[in-house]
mmCIF file of C-alpha atoms and ligand atoms in Angstrom:
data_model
loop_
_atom_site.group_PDB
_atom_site.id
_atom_site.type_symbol
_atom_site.label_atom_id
_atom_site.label_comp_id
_atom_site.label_asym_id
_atom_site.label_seq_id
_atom_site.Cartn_x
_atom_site.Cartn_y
_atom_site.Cartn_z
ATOM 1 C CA UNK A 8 0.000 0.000 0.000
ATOM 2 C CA UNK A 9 1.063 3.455 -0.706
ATOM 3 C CA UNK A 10 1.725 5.776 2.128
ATOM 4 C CA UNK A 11 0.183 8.679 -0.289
ATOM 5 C CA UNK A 12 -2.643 6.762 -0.115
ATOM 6 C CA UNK A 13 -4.724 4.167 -2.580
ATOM 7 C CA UNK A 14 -5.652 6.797 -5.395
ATOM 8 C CA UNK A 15 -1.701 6.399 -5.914
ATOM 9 C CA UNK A 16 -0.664 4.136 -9.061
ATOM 10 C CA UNK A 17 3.184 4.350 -8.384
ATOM 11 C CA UNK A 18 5.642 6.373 -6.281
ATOM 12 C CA UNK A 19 8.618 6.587 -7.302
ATOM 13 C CA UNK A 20 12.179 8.406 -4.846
ATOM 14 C CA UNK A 21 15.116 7.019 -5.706
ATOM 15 C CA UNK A 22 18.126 8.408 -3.653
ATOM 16 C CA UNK A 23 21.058 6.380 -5.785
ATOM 17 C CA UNK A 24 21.396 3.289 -8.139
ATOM 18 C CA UNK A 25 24.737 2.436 -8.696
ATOM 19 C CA UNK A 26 26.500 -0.425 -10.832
ATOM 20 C CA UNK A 27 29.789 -2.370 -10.607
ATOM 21 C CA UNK A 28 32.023 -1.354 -13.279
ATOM 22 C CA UNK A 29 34.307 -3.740 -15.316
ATOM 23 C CA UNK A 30 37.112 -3.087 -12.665
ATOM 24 C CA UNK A 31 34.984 -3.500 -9.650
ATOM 25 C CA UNK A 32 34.127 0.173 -9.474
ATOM 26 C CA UNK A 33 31.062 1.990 -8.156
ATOM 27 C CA UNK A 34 29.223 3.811 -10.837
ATOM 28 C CA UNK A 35 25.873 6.351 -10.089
ATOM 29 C CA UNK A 36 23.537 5.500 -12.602
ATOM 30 C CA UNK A 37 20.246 7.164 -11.313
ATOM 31 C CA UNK A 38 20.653 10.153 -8.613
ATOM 32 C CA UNK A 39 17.353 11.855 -6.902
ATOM 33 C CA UNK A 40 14.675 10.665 -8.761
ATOM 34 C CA UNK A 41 11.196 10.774 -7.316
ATOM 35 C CA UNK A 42 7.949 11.260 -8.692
ATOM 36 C CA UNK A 43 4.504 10.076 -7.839
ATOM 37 C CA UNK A 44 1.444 9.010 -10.415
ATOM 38 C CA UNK A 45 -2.157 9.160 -9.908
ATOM 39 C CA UNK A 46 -3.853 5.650 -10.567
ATOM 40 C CA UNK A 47 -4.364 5.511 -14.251
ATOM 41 C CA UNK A 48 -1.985 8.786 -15.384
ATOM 42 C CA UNK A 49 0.031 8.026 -18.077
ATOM 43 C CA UNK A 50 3.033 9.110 -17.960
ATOM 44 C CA UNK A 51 5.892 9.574 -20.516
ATOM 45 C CA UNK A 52 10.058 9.162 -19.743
ATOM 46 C CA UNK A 53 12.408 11.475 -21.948
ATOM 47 C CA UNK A 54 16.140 11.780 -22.013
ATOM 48 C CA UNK A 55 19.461 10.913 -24.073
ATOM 49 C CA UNK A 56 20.534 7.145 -24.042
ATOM 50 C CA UNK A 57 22.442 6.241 -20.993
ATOM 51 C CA UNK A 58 20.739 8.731 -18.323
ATOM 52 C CA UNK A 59 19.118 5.756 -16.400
ATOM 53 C CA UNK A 60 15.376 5.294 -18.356
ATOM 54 C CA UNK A 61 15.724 1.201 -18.381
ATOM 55 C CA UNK A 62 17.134 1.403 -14.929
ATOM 56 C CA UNK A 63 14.145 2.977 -13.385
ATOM 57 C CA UNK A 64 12.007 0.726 -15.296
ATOM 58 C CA UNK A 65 13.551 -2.417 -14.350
ATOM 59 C CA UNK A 66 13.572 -0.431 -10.624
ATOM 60 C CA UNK A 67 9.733 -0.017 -11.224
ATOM 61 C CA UNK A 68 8.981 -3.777 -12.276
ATOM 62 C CA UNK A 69 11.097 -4.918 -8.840
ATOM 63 C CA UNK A 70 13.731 -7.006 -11.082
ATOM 64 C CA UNK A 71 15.963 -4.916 -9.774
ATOM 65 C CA UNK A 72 16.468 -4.302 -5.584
ATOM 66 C CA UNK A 73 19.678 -3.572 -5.443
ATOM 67 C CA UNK A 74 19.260 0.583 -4.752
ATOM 68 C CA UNK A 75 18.827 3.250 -2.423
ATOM 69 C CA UNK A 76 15.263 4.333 -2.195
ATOM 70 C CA UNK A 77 11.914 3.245 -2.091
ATOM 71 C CA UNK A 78 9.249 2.234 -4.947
ATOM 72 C CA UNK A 79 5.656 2.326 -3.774
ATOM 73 C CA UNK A 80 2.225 0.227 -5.938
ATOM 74 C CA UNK A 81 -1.251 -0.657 -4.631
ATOM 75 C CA UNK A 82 -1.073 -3.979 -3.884
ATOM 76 C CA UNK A 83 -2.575 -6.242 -5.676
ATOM 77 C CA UNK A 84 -1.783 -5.200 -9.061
ATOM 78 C CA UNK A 85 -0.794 -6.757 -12.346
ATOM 79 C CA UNK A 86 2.109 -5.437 -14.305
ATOM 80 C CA UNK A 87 2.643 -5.581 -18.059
ATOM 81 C CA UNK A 88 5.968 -4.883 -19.109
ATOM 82 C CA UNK A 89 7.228 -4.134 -22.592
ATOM 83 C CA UNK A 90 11.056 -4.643 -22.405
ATOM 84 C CA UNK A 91 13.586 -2.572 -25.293
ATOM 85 C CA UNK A 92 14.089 -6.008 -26.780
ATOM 86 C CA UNK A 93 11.307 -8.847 -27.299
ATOM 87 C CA UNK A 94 12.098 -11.291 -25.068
ATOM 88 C CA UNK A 95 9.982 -14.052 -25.951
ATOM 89 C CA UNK A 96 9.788 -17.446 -24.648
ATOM 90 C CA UNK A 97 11.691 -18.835 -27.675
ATOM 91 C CA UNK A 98 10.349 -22.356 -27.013
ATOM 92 C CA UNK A 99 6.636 -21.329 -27.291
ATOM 93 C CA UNK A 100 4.761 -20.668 -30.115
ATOM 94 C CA UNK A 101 3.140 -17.044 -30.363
ATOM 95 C CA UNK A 102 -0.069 -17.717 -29.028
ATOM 96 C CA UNK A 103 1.662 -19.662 -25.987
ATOM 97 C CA UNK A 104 3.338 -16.824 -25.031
ATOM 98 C CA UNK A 105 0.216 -14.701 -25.184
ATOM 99 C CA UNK A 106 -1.730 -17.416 -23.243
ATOM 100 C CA UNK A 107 0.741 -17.465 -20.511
ATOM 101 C CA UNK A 108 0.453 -14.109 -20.337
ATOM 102 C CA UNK A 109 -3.299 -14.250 -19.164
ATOM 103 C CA UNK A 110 -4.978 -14.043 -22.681
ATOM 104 C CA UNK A 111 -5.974 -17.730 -21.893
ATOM 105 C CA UNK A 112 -9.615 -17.018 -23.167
ATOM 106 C CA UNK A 113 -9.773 -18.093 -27.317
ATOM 107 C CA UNK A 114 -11.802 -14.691 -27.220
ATOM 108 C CA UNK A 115 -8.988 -12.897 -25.842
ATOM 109 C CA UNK A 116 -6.352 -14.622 -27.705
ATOM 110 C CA UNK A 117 -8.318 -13.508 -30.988
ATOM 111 C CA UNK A 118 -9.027 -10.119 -30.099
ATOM 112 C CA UNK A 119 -5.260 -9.242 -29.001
ATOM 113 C CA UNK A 120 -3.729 -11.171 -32.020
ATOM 114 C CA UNK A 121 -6.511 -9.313 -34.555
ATOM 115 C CA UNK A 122 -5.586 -5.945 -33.003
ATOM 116 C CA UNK A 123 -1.749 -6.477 -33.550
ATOM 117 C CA UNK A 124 -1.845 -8.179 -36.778
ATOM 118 C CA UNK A 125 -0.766 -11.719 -35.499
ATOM 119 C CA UNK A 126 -3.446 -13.589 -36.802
ATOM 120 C CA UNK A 127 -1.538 -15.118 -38.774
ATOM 121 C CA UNK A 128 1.909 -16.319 -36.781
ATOM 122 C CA UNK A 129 0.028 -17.542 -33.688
ATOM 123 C CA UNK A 130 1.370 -20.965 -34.151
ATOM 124 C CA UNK A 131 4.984 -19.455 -34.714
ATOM 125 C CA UNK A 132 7.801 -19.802 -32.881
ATOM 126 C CA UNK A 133 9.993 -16.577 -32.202
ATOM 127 C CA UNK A 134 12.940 -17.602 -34.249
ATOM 128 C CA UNK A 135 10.444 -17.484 -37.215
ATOM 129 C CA UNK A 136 9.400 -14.203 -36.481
ATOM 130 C CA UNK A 137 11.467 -10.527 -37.926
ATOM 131 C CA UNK A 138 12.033 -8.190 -34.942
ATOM 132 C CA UNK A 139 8.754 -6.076 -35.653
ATOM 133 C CA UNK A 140 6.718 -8.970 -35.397
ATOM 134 C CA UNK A 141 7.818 -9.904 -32.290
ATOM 135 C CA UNK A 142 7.806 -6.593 -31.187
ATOM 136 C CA UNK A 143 4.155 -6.580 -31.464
ATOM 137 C CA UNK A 144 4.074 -9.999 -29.693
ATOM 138 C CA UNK A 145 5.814 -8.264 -26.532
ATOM 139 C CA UNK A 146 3.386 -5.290 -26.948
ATOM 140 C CA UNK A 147 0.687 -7.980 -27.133
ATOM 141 C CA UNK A 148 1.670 -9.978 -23.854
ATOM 142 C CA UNK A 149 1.630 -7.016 -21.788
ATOM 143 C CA UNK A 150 -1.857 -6.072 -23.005
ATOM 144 C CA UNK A 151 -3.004 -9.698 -22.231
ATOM 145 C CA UNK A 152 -1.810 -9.179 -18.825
ATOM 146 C CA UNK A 153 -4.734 -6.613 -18.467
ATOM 147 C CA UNK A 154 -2.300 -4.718 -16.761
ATOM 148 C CA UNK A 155 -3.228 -1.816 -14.092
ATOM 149 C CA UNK A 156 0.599 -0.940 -14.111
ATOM 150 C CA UNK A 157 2.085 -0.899 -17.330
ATOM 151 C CA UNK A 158 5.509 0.192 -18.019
ATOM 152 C CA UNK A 159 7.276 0.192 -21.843
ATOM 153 C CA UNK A 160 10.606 1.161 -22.980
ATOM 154 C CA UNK A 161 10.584 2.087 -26.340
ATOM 155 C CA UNK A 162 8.070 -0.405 -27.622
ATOM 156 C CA UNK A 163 7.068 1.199 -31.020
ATOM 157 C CA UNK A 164 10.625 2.091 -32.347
ATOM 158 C CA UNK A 165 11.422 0.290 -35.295
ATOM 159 C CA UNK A 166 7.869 -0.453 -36.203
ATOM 160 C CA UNK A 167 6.018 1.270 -39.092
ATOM 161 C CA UNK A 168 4.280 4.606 -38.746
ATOM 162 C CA UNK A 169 0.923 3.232 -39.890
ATOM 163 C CA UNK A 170 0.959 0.176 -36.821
ATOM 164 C CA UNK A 171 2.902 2.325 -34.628
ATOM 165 C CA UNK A 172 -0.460 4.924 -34.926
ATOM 166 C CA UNK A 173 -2.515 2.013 -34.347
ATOM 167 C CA UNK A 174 -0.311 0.817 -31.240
ATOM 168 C CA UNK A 175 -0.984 3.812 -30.153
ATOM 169 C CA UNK A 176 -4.537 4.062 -30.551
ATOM 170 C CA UNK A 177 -4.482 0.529 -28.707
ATOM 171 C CA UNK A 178 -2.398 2.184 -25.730
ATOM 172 C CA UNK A 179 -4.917 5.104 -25.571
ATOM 173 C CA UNK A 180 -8.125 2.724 -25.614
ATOM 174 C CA UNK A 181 -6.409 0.434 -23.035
ATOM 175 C CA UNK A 182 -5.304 3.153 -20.187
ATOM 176 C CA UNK A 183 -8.730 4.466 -20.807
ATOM 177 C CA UNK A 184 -10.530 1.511 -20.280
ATOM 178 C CA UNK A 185 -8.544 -0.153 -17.675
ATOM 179 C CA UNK A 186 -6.791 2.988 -15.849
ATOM 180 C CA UNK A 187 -3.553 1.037 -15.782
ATOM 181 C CA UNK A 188 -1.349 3.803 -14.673
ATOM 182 C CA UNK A 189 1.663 3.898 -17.684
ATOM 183 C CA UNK A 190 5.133 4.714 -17.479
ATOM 184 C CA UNK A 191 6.570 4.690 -21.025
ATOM 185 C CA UNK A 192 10.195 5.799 -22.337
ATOM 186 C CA UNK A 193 10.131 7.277 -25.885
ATOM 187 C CA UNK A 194 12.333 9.637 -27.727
ATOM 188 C CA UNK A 195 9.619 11.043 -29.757
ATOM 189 C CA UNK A 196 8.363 14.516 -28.026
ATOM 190 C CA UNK A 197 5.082 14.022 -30.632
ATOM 191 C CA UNK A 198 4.106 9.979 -29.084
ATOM 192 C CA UNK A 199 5.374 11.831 -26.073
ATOM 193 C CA UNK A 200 2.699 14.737 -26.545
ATOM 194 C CA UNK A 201 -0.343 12.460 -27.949
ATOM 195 C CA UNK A 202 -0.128 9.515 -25.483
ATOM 196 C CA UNK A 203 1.088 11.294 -21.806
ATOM 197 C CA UNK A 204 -0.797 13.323 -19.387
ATOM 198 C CA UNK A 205 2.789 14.105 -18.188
ATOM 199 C CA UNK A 206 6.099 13.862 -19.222
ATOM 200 C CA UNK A 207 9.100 13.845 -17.005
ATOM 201 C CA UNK A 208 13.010 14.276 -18.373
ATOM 202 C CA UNK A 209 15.765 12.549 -17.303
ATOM 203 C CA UNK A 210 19.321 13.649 -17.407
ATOM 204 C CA UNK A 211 22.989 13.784 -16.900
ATOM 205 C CA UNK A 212 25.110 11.216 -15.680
ATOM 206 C CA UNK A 213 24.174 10.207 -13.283
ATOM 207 C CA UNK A 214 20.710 10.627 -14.685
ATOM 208 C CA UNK A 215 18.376 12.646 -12.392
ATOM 209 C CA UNK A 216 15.466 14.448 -12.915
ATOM 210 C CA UNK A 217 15.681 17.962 -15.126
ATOM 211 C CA UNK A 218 11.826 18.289 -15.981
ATOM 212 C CA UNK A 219 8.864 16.971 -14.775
ATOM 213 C CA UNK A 220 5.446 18.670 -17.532
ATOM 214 C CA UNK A 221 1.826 18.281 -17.354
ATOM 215 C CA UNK A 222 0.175 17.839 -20.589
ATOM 216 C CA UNK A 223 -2.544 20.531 -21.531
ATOM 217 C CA UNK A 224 -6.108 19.237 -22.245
ATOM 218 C CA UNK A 225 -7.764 18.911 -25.063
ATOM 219 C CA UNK A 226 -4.773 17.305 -26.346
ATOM 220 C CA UNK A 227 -5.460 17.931 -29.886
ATOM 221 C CA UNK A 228 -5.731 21.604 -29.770
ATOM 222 C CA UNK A 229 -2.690 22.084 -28.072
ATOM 223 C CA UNK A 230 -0.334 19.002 -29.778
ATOM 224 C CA UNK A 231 1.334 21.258 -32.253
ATOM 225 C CA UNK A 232 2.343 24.747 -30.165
ATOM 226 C CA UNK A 233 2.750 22.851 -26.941
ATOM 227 C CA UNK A 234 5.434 20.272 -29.012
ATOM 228 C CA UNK A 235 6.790 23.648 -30.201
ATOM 229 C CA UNK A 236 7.202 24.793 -27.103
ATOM 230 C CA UNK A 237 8.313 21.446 -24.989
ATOM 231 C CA UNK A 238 10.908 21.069 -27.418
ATOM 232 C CA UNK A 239 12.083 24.353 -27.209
ATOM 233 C CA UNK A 240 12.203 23.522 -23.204
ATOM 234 C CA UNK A 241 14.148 20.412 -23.769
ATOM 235 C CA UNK A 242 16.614 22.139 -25.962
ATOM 236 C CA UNK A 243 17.476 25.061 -23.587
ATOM 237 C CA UNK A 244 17.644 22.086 -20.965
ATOM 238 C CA UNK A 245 19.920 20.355 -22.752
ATOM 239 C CA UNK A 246 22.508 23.203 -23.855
ATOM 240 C CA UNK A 247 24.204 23.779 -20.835
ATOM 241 C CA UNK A 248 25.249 20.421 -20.909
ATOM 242 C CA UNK A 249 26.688 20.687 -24.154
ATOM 243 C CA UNK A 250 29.601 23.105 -23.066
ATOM 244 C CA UNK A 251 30.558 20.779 -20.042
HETATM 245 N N1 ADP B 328 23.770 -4.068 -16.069
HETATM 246 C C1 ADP B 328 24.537 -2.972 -16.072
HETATM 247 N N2 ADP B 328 25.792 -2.997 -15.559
HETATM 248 C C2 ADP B 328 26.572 -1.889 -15.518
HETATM 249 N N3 ADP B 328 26.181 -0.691 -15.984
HETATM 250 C C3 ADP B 328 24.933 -0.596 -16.509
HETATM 251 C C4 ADP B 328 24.057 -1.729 -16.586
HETATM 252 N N4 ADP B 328 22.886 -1.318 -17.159
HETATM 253 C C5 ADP B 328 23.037 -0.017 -17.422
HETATM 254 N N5 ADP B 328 24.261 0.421 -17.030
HETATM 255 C C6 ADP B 328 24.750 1.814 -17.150
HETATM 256 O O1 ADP B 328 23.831 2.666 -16.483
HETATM 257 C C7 ADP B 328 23.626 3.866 -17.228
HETATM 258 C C8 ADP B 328 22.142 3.986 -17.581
HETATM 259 O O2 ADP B 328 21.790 2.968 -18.493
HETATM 260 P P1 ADP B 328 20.309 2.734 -19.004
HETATM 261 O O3 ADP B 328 19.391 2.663 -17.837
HETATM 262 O O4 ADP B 328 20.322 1.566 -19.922
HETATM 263 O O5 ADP B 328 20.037 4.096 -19.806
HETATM 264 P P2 ADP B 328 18.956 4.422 -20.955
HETATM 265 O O6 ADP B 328 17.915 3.364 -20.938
HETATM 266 O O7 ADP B 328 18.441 5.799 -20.609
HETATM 267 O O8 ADP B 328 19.718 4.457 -22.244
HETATM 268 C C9 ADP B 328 24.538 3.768 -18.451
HETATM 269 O O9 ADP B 328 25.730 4.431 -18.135
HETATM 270 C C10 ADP B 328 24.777 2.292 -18.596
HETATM 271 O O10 ADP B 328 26.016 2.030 -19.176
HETATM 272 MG MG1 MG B 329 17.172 2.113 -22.380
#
């Protein structure tokens, strides 16, 4: 249970995460990061490759323990997880790894596989299938989950526009429906912009928190001047770093 209460979907403060180096060294990863999430907010994770996004995912999921801080979910809840790579049980077909999932009804099984194309490759295995297929299998296993926390790093990258819309669309109609409270990393301000009802920046290295936006509502109205003008906020973020 939270301690901010149950209309909390995740609280995040992180005082350190550190890795071993090569050479047995100590090395800060993620410094000061803490943010809360109302149940059902999505929420999406900016910043350069290597300021910490996968490590405060993995941090969120609990497969990794070993840092200073505290992570905070309602308990019971059911987590769907879209990782930067597939990671498919390569022994089970396509529609095994959606039924272990939880998409165990046919219905279900139909419905996701119809919505992300798979028709098709359910009785695949994941060596048959090219990386954006099984993309869309990962993105499909962690809607089966019917997930009330659902966290994805990078999971439309590589995919083409026209499914990556519809992915999108999916997203949208499943947060709404569900409220799973979403924590997803992209490096497009735009999916940032359409999708988030926040967006937080991450930073440096150590990677710590430089920005932390709400979205304006309606969404549409404002998508093109506020992108203007979040990108503008990123970029002025981002230049004093570039004379370091
Ligand atoms: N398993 C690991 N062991 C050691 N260092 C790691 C490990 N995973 C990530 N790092 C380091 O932690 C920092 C943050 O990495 P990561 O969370 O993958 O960033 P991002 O996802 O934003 O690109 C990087 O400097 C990276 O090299
Ligand atoms: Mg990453």
């Amino acid at each position: 249970m939270s301690p901010a209460g149950d209309r909390v979907g995740l609280e995040v403060a992180i005082a350190k995460k550190a890795y071993l180096g090569a050479s047995g060294e100590s090395r800060a990863a993620l410094r000061d990061v803490a943010f809360a999430l109302k149940r059902g907010e999505v929420c999406a994770l900016l910043g350069p490759s290597g300021s910490g996004k996968t490590t405060l995912l993995r941090i969120v999921a609990g497969l990794d323990r070993d840092f200073e801080g505290g992570v905070w979910l309602p308990s019971p809840h059911r987590l769907g997880m879209v990782f930067q790579e597939p990671r498919l049980l390569p022994w089970r077909t396509v529609a095994e790894n959606l039924r272990l999932a939880g998409a165990s009804e046919p219905k279900s099984l139909a419905e996701i596989a119809a919505v992300l194309g798979l028709a098709l490759h359910l009785d695949h295995f994941p060596g048959e299938l090219s990386l954006g297929l099984a993309r869309r299998v990962a993105i499909a296993r962690a809607f089966a989950v019917k997930p009330d926390l659902l966290l994805l790093d990078e999971p439309f990258v590589s995919l083409d526009a026209a499914l990556a819309l519809r992915l999108r669309g999916e997203l949208q109609a499943l947060v709404e429906t569900h409220k799973a409270t979403t924590l997803i990393v992209t490096h497009d301000v735009e999916e940032a912009i359409s999708l988030a009802d926040r967006i937080i920046v991450l930073a440096g290295a150590p990677g710590s928190l430089i920005a932390d936006l709400a979205i304006e509502t309606p969404r549409l109205a404002m998508t093109s001047r506020q992108a203007a003008a979040i990108k503008a906020e990123l970029a002025a973020l981002a230049a004093p770093r570039a004379d370091r």
